[in-house]
Amino acid sequence: MPTPKPPPRTVIPIAVAEESVGLYAAHQKIYPRSVSGYFARWRWALVFATQLVFYGLPWLEWGQRQAVLFDLGARRFFLFGLVLYPQDLIYLTGLLVVSALSLFLFTAVAGRLWCGYACPQTVYTEIFMWVEEKIEGSRIARMRLDSGALSAEKLVKKWFKHIVWISIGLWTGFTFVGYFSPIRELGMEFLQTRMGSWEVFWVLFYGFATYGNAGFMREQVCKYMCPYARFQSAMFDRDTLIVSYEPARGEPRGLPAKARAASAPAAGHCIDCKLCVQVCPTGIDIRQGLQYECIGCGLCVDACNIVMDKMQTPRGLIRYATQNGMAGRWTPRQVLRRVLRPRVLIYAAVLMALCVGLLASLVIRTPLKVDVVRDRASLARIVEGGQLENVYRLQIMNATEQPQRYRIQASGLDGLQVSSEPWVEVAPAQSRWVAVRLQLPYGAAPAGSHKVHFDVRSEDGRDGVSEKAVFLVPR
């Protein structure tokens, strides 16, 4: 029987796209234009202030030591006259809480002030762009240099720029490590090529991070990597001062005033010069409204005010304003009055209370710390003379800059006494473990666990600490 033939297959042509659609837009390099003005001067003032503190603080001396040093190996942290130990972690917690509340307060008042003026990413990007402008020229010159063919001039300028960038990055990394290792000793070790492997690693790591973030990534860090850009909207409201464009005054965008009367009599004050876009470090157009990429630096305000002065029109087409103020055409006095709203006042009150409490705690802080650890090898024993003895180990930490002599006493049970040496000497800013033996006449206390106190007091009686412990009486 013949096998039936299968039906012919129908071929349906499928159009194949000649070009595939990418998932991500290609990165377009931003060439910020330099501008002078009120907010630009404030940014540079913050650059100088922050870098003067960062680069200069490790070189300050306090007595015979570095003024600010976080000695992780010795587990001591020096802050001018303060000597802190890991047990003082509460102060670090308080500092972090104060920093977070300060960020909330500044954001509620005037948006991303931290990002625009004091963030390390902003500061180092500003420094690197200044170096780039001094070596490669203005915005137009840099664009021509990048788009031009390879030449000796291009090679020299690019190499010189990157050498300067790398030098700044390495010096920044060296300074960073100098906060954790005495910077003068670190400098001598560097000159003698004797730096430790971990020190070399962190200098290179922090230097490379500075070089990469400020030299190449720049606005990409602010737009995509920084979490603050994403959750800042939760701290904004309609009474937050933000960089704003006034559409009612600027639109429709038209020609300059001289050509406006004949061709566009109804045109707004914005002449569409795009200077506000050219000076923006993140490359956004503020005329499109509030955007999460805006770091609130105010450079577009300076650029627009320069144009308004040349056009002989009032300043403030782009300015710091609130959404309610723009909608209601409020005066500056009305805007500022509304800025001091309950939310801001609560933030300020809580922040002030925390700062006062933290400072008061530091002022009244006792520069003596004692930790008590029982000797687990011998919980209790009977020694000569019919005495019941418990052995402890005390860690006595001297948080002053002078050697101290402390007296150890015990209380809590009748007849309890310290049978070991009651006096102990501790060097400045050092800690010492001391074995302490407490003795009690046998039968003076019932069997069980009894609370006792170790009282450690300096020889001059100025500083003293009392710590709880347990004295065991066996059955």
GROMACS .gro file of C-alpha atoms in nm:
model
  475
    1MET     CA    1   0.000   0.000   0.000
    2PRO     CA    2   0.164   0.333  -0.101
    3THR     CA    3   0.265   0.571   0.180
    4PRO     CA    4   0.070   0.898   0.162
    5LYS     CA    5   0.282   1.208   0.108
    6PRO     CA    6   0.281   1.467   0.388
    7PRO     CA    7   0.110   1.796   0.308
    8PRO     CA    8   0.340   2.070   0.192
    9ARG     CA    9   0.466   2.298   0.470
   10THR     CA   10   0.368   2.661   0.460
   11VAL     CA   11   0.664   2.892   0.509
   12ILE     CA   12   0.577   3.222   0.668
   13PRO     CA   13   0.840   3.487   0.609
   14ILE     CA   14   0.956   3.668   0.921
   15ALA     CA   15   1.104   4.011   0.893
   16VAL     CA   16   1.440   4.032   1.067
   17ALA     CA   17   1.531   4.366   1.208
   18GLU     CA   18   1.853   4.495   1.066
   19GLU     CA   19   1.944   4.675   1.392
   20SER     CA   20   1.895   4.540   1.742
   21VAL     CA   21   1.756   4.763   2.012
   22GLY     CA   22   1.992   4.810   2.304
   23LEU     CA   23   1.875   4.776   2.660
   24TYR     CA   24   2.076   5.073   2.781
   25ALA     CA   25   2.146   5.412   2.632
   26ALA     CA   26   2.507   5.481   2.548
   27HIS     CA   27   2.681   5.711   2.791
   28GLN     CA   28   2.731   6.060   2.657
   29LYS     CA   29   3.030   6.239   2.806
   30ILE     CA   30   2.941   6.565   2.975
   31TYR     CA   31   3.161   6.870   2.927
   32PRO     CA   32   3.059   7.113   3.204
   33ARG     CA   33   3.123   7.476   3.133
   34SER     CA   34   3.289   7.687   3.402
   35VAL     CA   35   3.086   7.973   3.543
   36SER     CA   36   3.140   8.240   3.806
   37GLY     CA   37   2.881   8.366   4.048
   38TYR     CA   38   2.748   8.354   4.401
   39PHE     CA   39   2.687   7.979   4.421
   40ALA     CA   40   3.006   7.891   4.231
   41ARG     CA   41   3.207   8.087   4.487
   42TRP     CA   42   3.031   7.906   4.770
   43ARG     CA   43   3.115   7.571   4.612
   44TRP     CA   44   3.483   7.659   4.590
   45ALA     CA   45   3.480   7.788   4.946
   46LEU     CA   46   3.352   7.449   5.059
   47VAL     CA   47   3.614   7.274   4.844
   48PHE     CA   48   3.893   7.468   5.016
   49ALA     CA   49   3.742   7.423   5.362
   50THR     CA   50   3.683   7.047   5.336
   51GLN     CA   51   4.021   6.973   5.180
   52LEU     CA   52   4.205   7.194   5.425
   53VAL     CA   53   4.052   6.987   5.705
   54PHE     CA   54   4.104   6.651   5.534
   55TYR     CA   55   4.463   6.702   5.420
   56GLY     CA   56   4.576   6.912   5.715
   57LEU     CA   57   4.421   6.738   6.016
   58PRO     CA   58   4.656   6.433   6.023
   59TRP     CA   59   4.960   6.662   6.041
   60LEU     CA   60   4.844   6.846   6.353
   61GLU     CA   61   5.011   6.747   6.678
   62TRP     CA   62   4.862   6.732   7.026
   63GLY     CA   63   5.134   6.707   7.284
   64GLN     CA   64   5.368   6.434   7.169
   65ARG     CA   65   5.128   6.255   6.937
   66GLN     CA   66   4.910   6.302   6.631
   67ALA     CA   67   4.600   6.508   6.714
   68VAL     CA   68   4.356   6.283   6.526
   69LEU     CA   69   4.448   5.917   6.499
   70PHE     CA   70   4.234   5.604   6.484
   71ASP     CA   71   4.486   5.346   6.603
   72LEU     CA   72   4.308   5.021   6.520
   73GLY     CA   73   4.601   4.802   6.621
   74ALA     CA   74   4.614   4.944   6.973
   75ARG     CA   75   4.235   4.990   6.982
   76ARG     CA   76   4.263   5.353   7.078
   77PHE     CA   77   4.117   5.657   6.907
   78PHE     CA   78   4.271   5.997   6.967
   79LEU     CA   79   4.063   6.311   6.905
   80PHE     CA   80   4.272   6.604   7.022
   81GLY     CA   81   4.246   6.581   7.404
   82LEU     CA   82   4.015   6.278   7.404
   83VAL     CA   83   4.130   5.919   7.419
   84LEU     CA   84   3.850   5.679   7.326
   85TYR     CA   85   3.837   5.301   7.351
   86PRO     CA   86   3.611   5.046   7.177
   87GLN     CA   87   3.393   5.065   7.488
   88ASP     CA   88   3.313   5.424   7.385
   89LEU     CA   89   3.124   5.305   7.079
   90ILE     CA   90   2.820   5.497   7.203
   91TYR     CA   91   2.988   5.822   7.096
   92LEU     CA   92   3.034   5.692   6.742
   93THR     CA   93   2.668   5.591   6.740
   94GLY     CA   94   2.569   5.938   6.857
   95LEU     CA   95   2.785   6.097   6.588
   96LEU     CA   96   2.620   5.885   6.317
   97VAL     CA   97   2.273   5.975   6.446
   98VAL     CA   98   2.364   6.345   6.449
   99SER     CA   99   2.497   6.318   6.092
  100ALA     CA  100   2.180   6.145   5.971
  101LEU     CA  101   1.953   6.402   6.136
  102SER     CA  102   2.164   6.685   5.993
  103LEU     CA  103   2.118   6.535   5.648
  104PHE     CA  104   1.741   6.512   5.703
  105LEU     CA  105   1.730   6.873   5.826
  106PHE     CA  106   1.931   7.016   5.537
  107THR     CA  107   1.731   6.816   5.284
  108ALA     CA  108   1.397   6.928   5.428
  109VAL     CA  109   1.511   7.291   5.417
  110ALA     CA  110   1.698   7.318   5.087
  111GLY     CA  111   1.721   6.982   4.912
  112ARG     CA  112   2.053   6.822   4.824
  113LEU     CA  113   2.284   7.079   4.983
  114TRP     CA  114   2.523   6.805   5.091
  115CYS     CA  115   2.546   6.669   4.737
  116GLY     CA  116   2.598   7.007   4.574
  117TYR     CA  117   2.857   7.153   4.809
  118ALA     CA  118   3.026   6.912   5.050
  119CYS     CA  119   2.997   6.553   4.924
  120PRO     CA  120   3.344   6.405   4.855
  121GLN     CA  121   3.228   6.297   4.510
  122THR     CA  122   3.129   6.657   4.428
  123VAL     CA  123   3.443   6.807   4.583
  124TYR     CA  124   3.692   6.581   4.405
  125THR     CA  125   3.503   6.602   4.077
  126GLU     CA  126   3.530   6.981   4.101
  127ILE     CA  127   3.905   6.956   4.166
  128PHE     CA  128   3.960   6.711   3.879
  129MET     CA  129   3.756   6.922   3.637
  130TRP     CA  130   3.957   7.230   3.736
  131VAL     CA  131   4.278   7.041   3.654
  132GLU     CA  132   4.125   6.926   3.325
  133GLU     CA  133   4.029   7.280   3.228
  134LYS     CA  134   4.371   7.420   3.314
  135ILE     CA  135   4.547   7.157   3.101
  136GLU     CA  136   4.306   7.098   2.811
  137GLY     CA  137   4.131   7.434   2.793
  138SER     CA  138   3.771   7.550   2.796
  139ARG     CA  139   3.464   7.341   2.725
  140ILE     CA  140   3.485   7.394   2.348
  141ALA     CA  141   3.858   7.322   2.348
  142ARG     CA  142   3.806   6.994   2.537
  143MET     CA  143   3.534   6.885   2.298
  144ARG     CA  144   3.756   6.960   1.999
  145LEU     CA  145   4.048   6.780   2.157
  146ASP     CA  146   3.846   6.464   2.223
  147SER     CA  147   3.689   6.460   1.877
  148GLY     CA  148   4.012   6.542   1.694
  149ALA     CA  149   4.263   6.300   1.552
  150LEU     CA  150   4.548   6.162   1.757
  151SER     CA  151   4.836   6.409   1.772
  152ALA     CA  152   5.138   6.493   1.982
  153GLU     CA  153   4.950   6.777   2.150
  154LYS     CA  154   4.661   6.548   2.241
  155LEU     CA  155   4.894   6.282   2.381
  156VAL     CA  156   5.091   6.532   2.589
  157LYS     CA  157   4.779   6.698   2.735
  158LYS     CA  158   4.603   6.370   2.809
  159TRP     CA  159   4.907   6.210   2.969
  160PHE     CA  160   4.987   6.518   3.174
  161LYS     CA  161   4.625   6.541   3.294
  162HIS     CA  162   4.619   6.179   3.404
  163ILE     CA  163   4.956   6.208   3.578
  164VAL     CA  164   4.820   6.500   3.782
  165TRP     CA  165   4.496   6.311   3.851
  166ILE     CA  166   4.686   6.002   3.968
  167SER     CA  167   4.909   6.217   4.190
  168ILE     CA  168   4.605   6.376   4.357
  169GLY     CA  169   4.445   6.034   4.400
  170LEU     CA  170   4.758   5.881   4.557
  171TRP     CA  171   4.807   6.177   4.789
  172THR     CA  172   4.443   6.144   4.892
  173GLY     CA  173   4.491   5.772   4.960
  174PHE     CA  174   4.808   5.843   5.159
  175THR     CA  175   4.626   6.102   5.369
  176PHE     CA  176   4.337   5.863   5.429
  177VAL     CA  177   4.572   5.593   5.559
  178GLY     CA  178   4.740   5.862   5.771
  179TYR     CA  179   4.428   5.877   5.987
  180PHE     CA  180   4.483   5.513   6.089
  181SER     CA  181   4.862   5.497   6.096
  182PRO     CA  182   5.082   5.784   6.224
  183ILE     CA  183   5.129   5.991   5.912
  184ARG     CA  184   5.484   6.107   5.985
  185GLU     CA  185   5.603   5.751   6.039
  186LEU     CA  186   5.406   5.650   5.730
  187GLY     CA  187   5.586   5.918   5.527
  188MET     CA  188   5.926   5.796   5.642
  189GLU     CA  189   5.832   5.438   5.560
  190PHE     CA  190   5.726   5.551   5.213
  191LEU     CA  191   6.053   5.734   5.152
  192GLN     CA  192   6.247   5.429   5.270
  193THR     CA  193   6.019   5.191   5.074
  194ARG     CA  194   5.929   5.006   5.395
  195MET     CA  195   5.552   5.053   5.395
  196GLY     CA  196   5.349   4.754   5.505
  197SER     CA  197   5.151   4.555   5.253
  198TRP     CA  198   4.814   4.658   5.400
  199GLU     CA  199   4.915   5.023   5.403
  200VAL     CA  200   5.021   5.001   5.039
  201PHE     CA  201   4.694   4.826   4.953
  202TRP     CA  202   4.474   5.093   5.112
  203VAL     CA  203   4.673   5.381   4.965
  204LEU     CA  204   4.635   5.232   4.618
  205PHE     CA  205   4.272   5.133   4.673
  206TYR     CA  206   4.159   5.474   4.799
  207GLY     CA  207   4.373   5.652   4.539
  208PHE     CA  208   4.229   5.442   4.257
  209ALA     CA  209   3.875   5.503   4.387
  210THR     CA  210   3.935   5.879   4.387
  211TYR     CA  211   4.092   5.868   4.041
  212GLY     CA  212   3.812   5.658   3.893
  213ASN     CA  213   3.515   5.827   4.059
  214ALA     CA  214   3.624   6.188   4.012
  215GLY     CA  215   3.808   6.146   3.681
  216PHE     CA  216   3.581   5.913   3.486
  217MET     CA  217   3.253   5.822   3.655
  218ARG     CA  218   3.168   6.169   3.786
  219GLU     CA  219   2.795   6.229   3.740
  220GLN     CA  220   2.734   5.854   3.697
  221VAL     CA  221   2.801   5.810   4.070
  222CYS     CA  222   2.547   6.080   4.157
  223LYS     CA  223   2.284   5.952   3.915
  224TYR     CA  224   2.307   5.574   3.945
  225MET     CA  225   2.530   5.465   4.235
  226CYS     CA  226   2.443   5.704   4.518
  227PRO     CA  227   2.134   5.586   4.710
  228TYR     CA  228   2.065   5.938   4.834
  229ALA     CA  229   1.952   6.038   4.485
  230ARG     CA  230   1.681   5.772   4.502
  231PHE     CA  231   1.527   5.833   4.842
  232GLN     CA  232   1.567   6.211   4.857
  233SER     CA  233   1.212   6.256   4.725
  234ALA     CA  234   1.081   6.102   5.049
  235MET     CA  235   1.233   6.397   5.241
  236PHE     CA  236   1.110   6.667   5.000
  237ASP     CA  237   0.778   6.846   5.021
  238ARG     CA  238   0.628   7.146   4.845
  239ASP     CA  239   0.797   7.385   5.089
  240THR     CA  240   1.151   7.257   5.030
  241LEU     CA  241   1.385   7.506   4.867
  242ILE     CA  242   1.499   7.358   4.536
  243VAL     CA  243   1.657   7.493   4.219
  244SER     CA  244   1.354   7.588   4.012
  245TYR     CA  245   1.274   7.736   3.672
  246GLU     CA  246   0.976   7.973   3.648
  247PRO     CA  247   0.781   7.869   3.334
  248ALA     CA  248   0.525   8.148   3.368
  249ARG     CA  249   0.799   8.402   3.321
  250GLY     CA  250   1.033   8.214   3.088
  251GLU     CA  251   0.790   8.052   2.844
  252PRO     CA  252   0.753   8.058   2.553
  253ARG     CA  253   1.123   8.070   2.487
  254GLY     CA  254   1.206   8.336   2.235
  255LEU     CA  255   1.460   8.566   2.085
  256PRO     CA  256   1.657   8.836   2.264
  257ALA     CA  257   1.480   9.156   2.357
  258LYS     CA  258   1.601   9.351   2.052
  259ALA     CA  259   1.438   9.109   1.807
  260ARG     CA  260   1.140   9.027   2.023
  261ALA     CA  261   0.916   9.322   1.950
  262ALA     CA  262   0.882   9.248   1.577
  263SER     CA  263   0.903   8.871   1.558
  264ALA     CA  264   0.786   8.735   1.894
  265PRO     CA  265   0.625   8.999   2.114
  266ALA     CA  266   0.479   8.738   2.349
  267ALA     CA  267   0.805   8.550   2.408
  268GLY     CA  268   0.923   8.488   2.764
  269HIS     CA  269   1.248   8.589   2.925
  270CYS     CA  270   1.422   8.259   2.845
  271ILE     CA  271   1.618   8.299   2.522
  272ASP     CA  272   1.703   7.927   2.506
  273CYS     CA  273   2.079   7.987   2.526
  274LYS     CA  274   2.120   7.650   2.703
  275LEU     CA  275   2.389   7.786   2.936
  276CYS     CA  276   2.200   7.635   3.229
  277VAL     CA  277   2.246   7.294   3.067
  278GLN     CA  278   2.611   7.351   2.975
  279VAL     CA  279   2.718   7.438   3.331
  280CYS     CA  280   2.525   7.153   3.496
  281PRO     CA  281   2.762   6.886   3.638
  282THR     CA  282   2.504   6.613   3.572
  283GLY     CA  283   2.399   6.745   3.229
  284ILE     CA  284   2.027   6.794   3.299
  285ASP     CA  285   1.794   7.069   3.180
  286ILE     CA  286   1.646   7.233   3.488
  287ARG     CA  287   1.374   7.385   3.271
  288GLN     CA  288   1.212   7.041   3.258
  289GLY     CA  289   1.131   7.060   3.628
  290LEU     CA  290   1.266   6.885   3.937
  291GLN     CA  291   1.472   6.575   3.853
  292TYR     CA  292   1.644   6.328   4.082
  293GLU     CA  293   1.975   6.392   3.900
  294CYS     CA  294   1.981   6.755   4.023
  295ILE     CA  295   2.236   6.791   4.302
  296GLY     CA  296   2.124   7.143   4.395
  297CYS     CA  297   2.460   7.308   4.325
  298GLY     CA  298   2.305   7.630   4.190
  299LEU     CA  299   2.546   7.671   3.896
  300CYS     CA  300   2.252   7.703   3.657
  301VAL     CA  301   2.129   7.992   3.874
  302ASP     CA  302   2.461   8.173   3.828
  303ALA     CA  303   2.462   8.111   3.452
  304CYS     CA  304   2.103   8.231   3.409
  305ASN     CA  305   2.161   8.542   3.620
  306ILE     CA  306   2.457   8.637   3.399
  307VAL     CA  307   2.233   8.609   3.090
  308MET     CA  308   1.953   8.804   3.256
  309ASP     CA  309   2.198   9.084   3.339
  310LYS     CA  310   2.311   9.100   2.978
  311MET     CA  311   1.951   9.101   2.856
  312GLN     CA  312   1.863   9.373   3.110
  313THR     CA  313   1.584   9.163   3.258
  314PRO     CA  314   1.530   9.081   3.628
  315ARG     CA  315   1.730   8.801   3.781
  316GLY     CA  316   1.568   8.489   3.925
  317LEU     CA  317   1.431   8.312   3.618
  318ILE     CA  318   1.615   8.013   3.767
  319ARG     CA  319   1.648   8.038   4.144
  320TYR     CA  320   1.613   7.858   4.474
  321ALA     CA  321   1.239   7.848   4.540
  322THR     CA  322   0.965   7.622   4.672
  323GLN     CA  323   0.688   7.465   4.470
  324ASN     CA  324   0.424   7.640   4.680
  325GLY     CA  325   0.611   7.967   4.647
  326MET     CA  326   0.630   7.938   4.268
  327ALA     CA  327   0.262   7.846   4.240
  328GLY     CA  328   0.144   8.124   4.472
  329ARG     CA  329   0.399   8.384   4.354
  330TRP     CA  330   0.514   8.434   4.710
  331THR     CA  331   0.768   8.695   4.808
  332PRO     CA  332   1.108   8.579   4.942
  333ARG     CA  333   0.992   8.670   5.293
  334GLN     CA  334   0.686   8.447   5.260
  335VAL     CA  335   0.896   8.161   5.124
  336LEU     CA  336   1.147   8.181   5.409
  337ARG     CA  337   0.869   8.203   5.666
  338ARG     CA  338   0.718   7.882   5.534
  339VAL     CA  339   1.057   7.709   5.527
  340LEU     CA  340   1.058   7.723   5.910
  341ARG     CA  341   0.764   7.484   5.931
  342PRO     CA  342   0.693   7.228   6.209
  343ARG     CA  343   0.880   6.948   6.035
  344VAL     CA  344   1.199   7.154   6.015
  345LEU     CA  345   1.163   7.286   6.369
  346ILE     CA  346   1.124   6.932   6.505
  347TYR     CA  347   1.434   6.815   6.318
  348ALA     CA  348   1.628   7.116   6.451
  349ALA     CA  349   1.510   7.065   6.810
  350VAL     CA  350   1.596   6.694   6.814
  351LEU     CA  351   1.933   6.764   6.652
  352MET     CA  352   2.013   7.036   6.904
  353ALA     CA  353   1.915   6.811   7.196
  354LEU     CA  354   2.136   6.529   7.066
  355CYS     CA  355   2.433   6.760   7.012
  356VAL     CA  356   2.400   6.909   7.360
  357GLY     CA  357   2.364   6.566   7.516
  358LEU     CA  358   2.665   6.428   7.326
  359LEU     CA  359   2.885   6.723   7.422
  360ALA     CA  360   2.772   6.710   7.785
  361SER     CA  361   2.848   6.338   7.797
  362LEU     CA  362   3.199   6.402   7.663
  363VAL     CA  363   3.259   6.680   7.915
  364ILE     CA  364   3.155   6.477   8.221
  365ARG     CA  365   3.307   6.154   8.089
  366THR     CA  366   3.536   5.977   8.335
  367PRO     CA  367   3.876   5.904   8.173
  368LEU     CA  368   3.895   5.567   8.345
  369LYS     CA  369   3.739   5.239   8.240
  370VAL     CA  370   3.744   4.905   8.418
  371ASP     CA  371   3.638   4.562   8.292
  372VAL     CA  372   3.610   4.268   8.533
  373VAL     CA  373   3.662   3.909   8.419
  374ARG     CA  374   3.646   3.611   8.655
  375ASP     CA  375   3.928   3.358   8.656
  376ARG     CA  376   3.748   3.052   8.520
  377ALA     CA  377   4.033   2.818   8.613
  378SER     CA  378   3.965   2.863   8.984
  379LEU     CA  379   3.615   2.974   9.084
  380ALA     CA  380   3.676   2.960   9.458
  381ARG     CA  381   3.940   2.808   9.688
  382ILE     CA  382   4.045   2.798  10.052
  383VAL     CA  383   4.389   2.943  10.118
  384GLU     CA  384   4.610   2.970  10.428
  385GLY     CA  385   4.451   3.126  10.731
  386GLY     CA  386   4.108   2.982  10.656
  387GLN     CA  387   4.030   3.243  10.395
  388LEU     CA  388   3.798   3.182  10.101
  389GLU     CA  389   3.948   3.334   9.788
  390ASN     CA  390   3.811   3.431   9.444
  391VAL     CA  391   4.043   3.541   9.165
  392TYR     CA  392   3.955   3.805   8.903
  393ARG     CA  393   4.126   3.982   8.617
  394LEU     CA  394   4.070   4.356   8.584
  395GLN     CA  395   4.142   4.553   8.268
  396ILE     CA  396   4.214   4.909   8.377
  397MET     CA  397   4.219   5.165   8.095
  398ASN     CA  398   4.379   5.504   8.147
  399ALA     CA  399   4.218   5.750   7.903
  400THR     CA  400   4.432   6.046   8.009
  401GLU     CA  401   4.759   6.181   7.870
  402GLN     CA  402   4.945   6.135   8.202
  403PRO     CA  403   5.052   5.822   8.391
  404GLN     CA  404   4.807   5.733   8.666
  405ARG     CA  405   4.822   5.533   8.987
  406TYR     CA  406   4.499   5.364   9.090
  407ARG     CA  407   4.387   5.201   9.413
  408ILE     CA  408   4.170   4.887   9.396
  409GLN     CA  409   3.917   4.823   9.671
  410ALA     CA  410   3.624   4.586   9.709
  411SER     CA  411   3.295   4.609   9.896
  412GLY     CA  412   2.967   4.422   9.932
  413LEU     CA  413   3.042   4.161  10.201
  414ASP     CA  414   3.153   4.201  10.560
  415GLY     CA  415   3.519   4.111  10.597
  416LEU     CA  416   3.589   4.123  10.222
  417GLN     CA  417   3.937   4.248  10.140
  418VAL     CA  418   4.184   4.272   9.852
  419SER     CA  419   4.473   4.035   9.924
  420SER     CA  420   4.675   4.123   9.614
  421GLU     CA  421   4.862   4.448   9.556
  422PRO     CA  422   4.597   4.723   9.584
  423TRP     CA  423   4.790   4.982   9.384
  424VAL     CA  424   4.846   4.964   9.010
  425GLU     CA  425   5.021   5.204   8.772
  426VAL     CA  426   4.899   5.254   8.414
  427ALA     CA  427   5.089   5.446   8.147
  428PRO     CA  428   4.926   5.733   7.954
  429ALA     CA  429   4.655   5.624   7.710
  430GLN     CA  430   4.725   5.260   7.789
  431SER     CA  431   4.537   4.965   7.934
  432ARG     CA  432   4.665   4.701   8.170
  433TRP     CA  433   4.538   4.363   8.287
  434VAL     CA  434   4.576   4.305   8.661
  435ALA     CA  435   4.512   3.986   8.862
  436VAL     CA  436   4.313   4.066   9.175
  437ARG     CA  437   4.243   3.827   9.464
  438LEU     CA  438   3.951   3.882   9.698
  439GLN     CA  439   3.946   3.700  10.032
  440LEU     CA  440   3.666   3.644  10.278
  441PRO     CA  441   3.682   3.463  10.616
  442TYR     CA  442   3.547   3.113  10.575
  443GLY     CA  443   3.187   3.094  10.699
  444ALA     CA  444   3.138   3.474  10.691
  445ALA     CA  445   2.877   3.442  10.417
  446PRO     CA  446   2.627   3.170  10.326
  447ALA     CA  447   2.687   2.948  10.027
  448GLY     CA  448   2.589   3.090   9.692
  449SER     CA  449   2.661   3.384   9.466
  450HIS     CA  450   2.703   3.727   9.624
  451LYS     CA  451   2.725   4.063   9.451
  452VAL     CA  452   3.036   4.266   9.520
  453HIS     CA  453   3.179   4.587   9.378
  454PHE     CA  454   3.529   4.674   9.264
  455ASP     CA  455   3.605   5.038   9.338
  456VAL     CA  456   3.898   5.171   9.136
  457ARG     CA  457   4.001   5.529   9.208
  458SER     CA  458   4.295   5.743   9.102
  459GLU     CA  459   4.552   5.848   9.360
  460ASP     CA  460   4.436   6.210   9.356
  461GLY     CA  461   4.074   6.098   9.400
  462ARG     CA  462   3.958   6.282   9.091
  463ASP     CA  463   3.852   5.980   8.883
  464GLY     CA  464   3.678   5.669   9.007
  465VAL     CA  465   3.480   5.375   8.871
  466SER     CA  466   3.271   5.108   9.043
  467GLU     CA  467   3.211   4.778   8.864
  468LYS     CA  468   2.989   4.487   8.967
  469ALA     CA  469   3.117   4.133   9.013
  470VAL     CA  470   3.015   3.807   9.182
  471PHE     CA  471   3.185   3.639   9.477
  472LEU     CA  472   3.119   3.264   9.493
  473VAL     CA  473   3.091   3.079   9.822
  474PRO     CA  474   3.091   2.700   9.769
  475ARG     CA  475   2.862   2.466   9.962
   0.00000   0.00000   0.00000
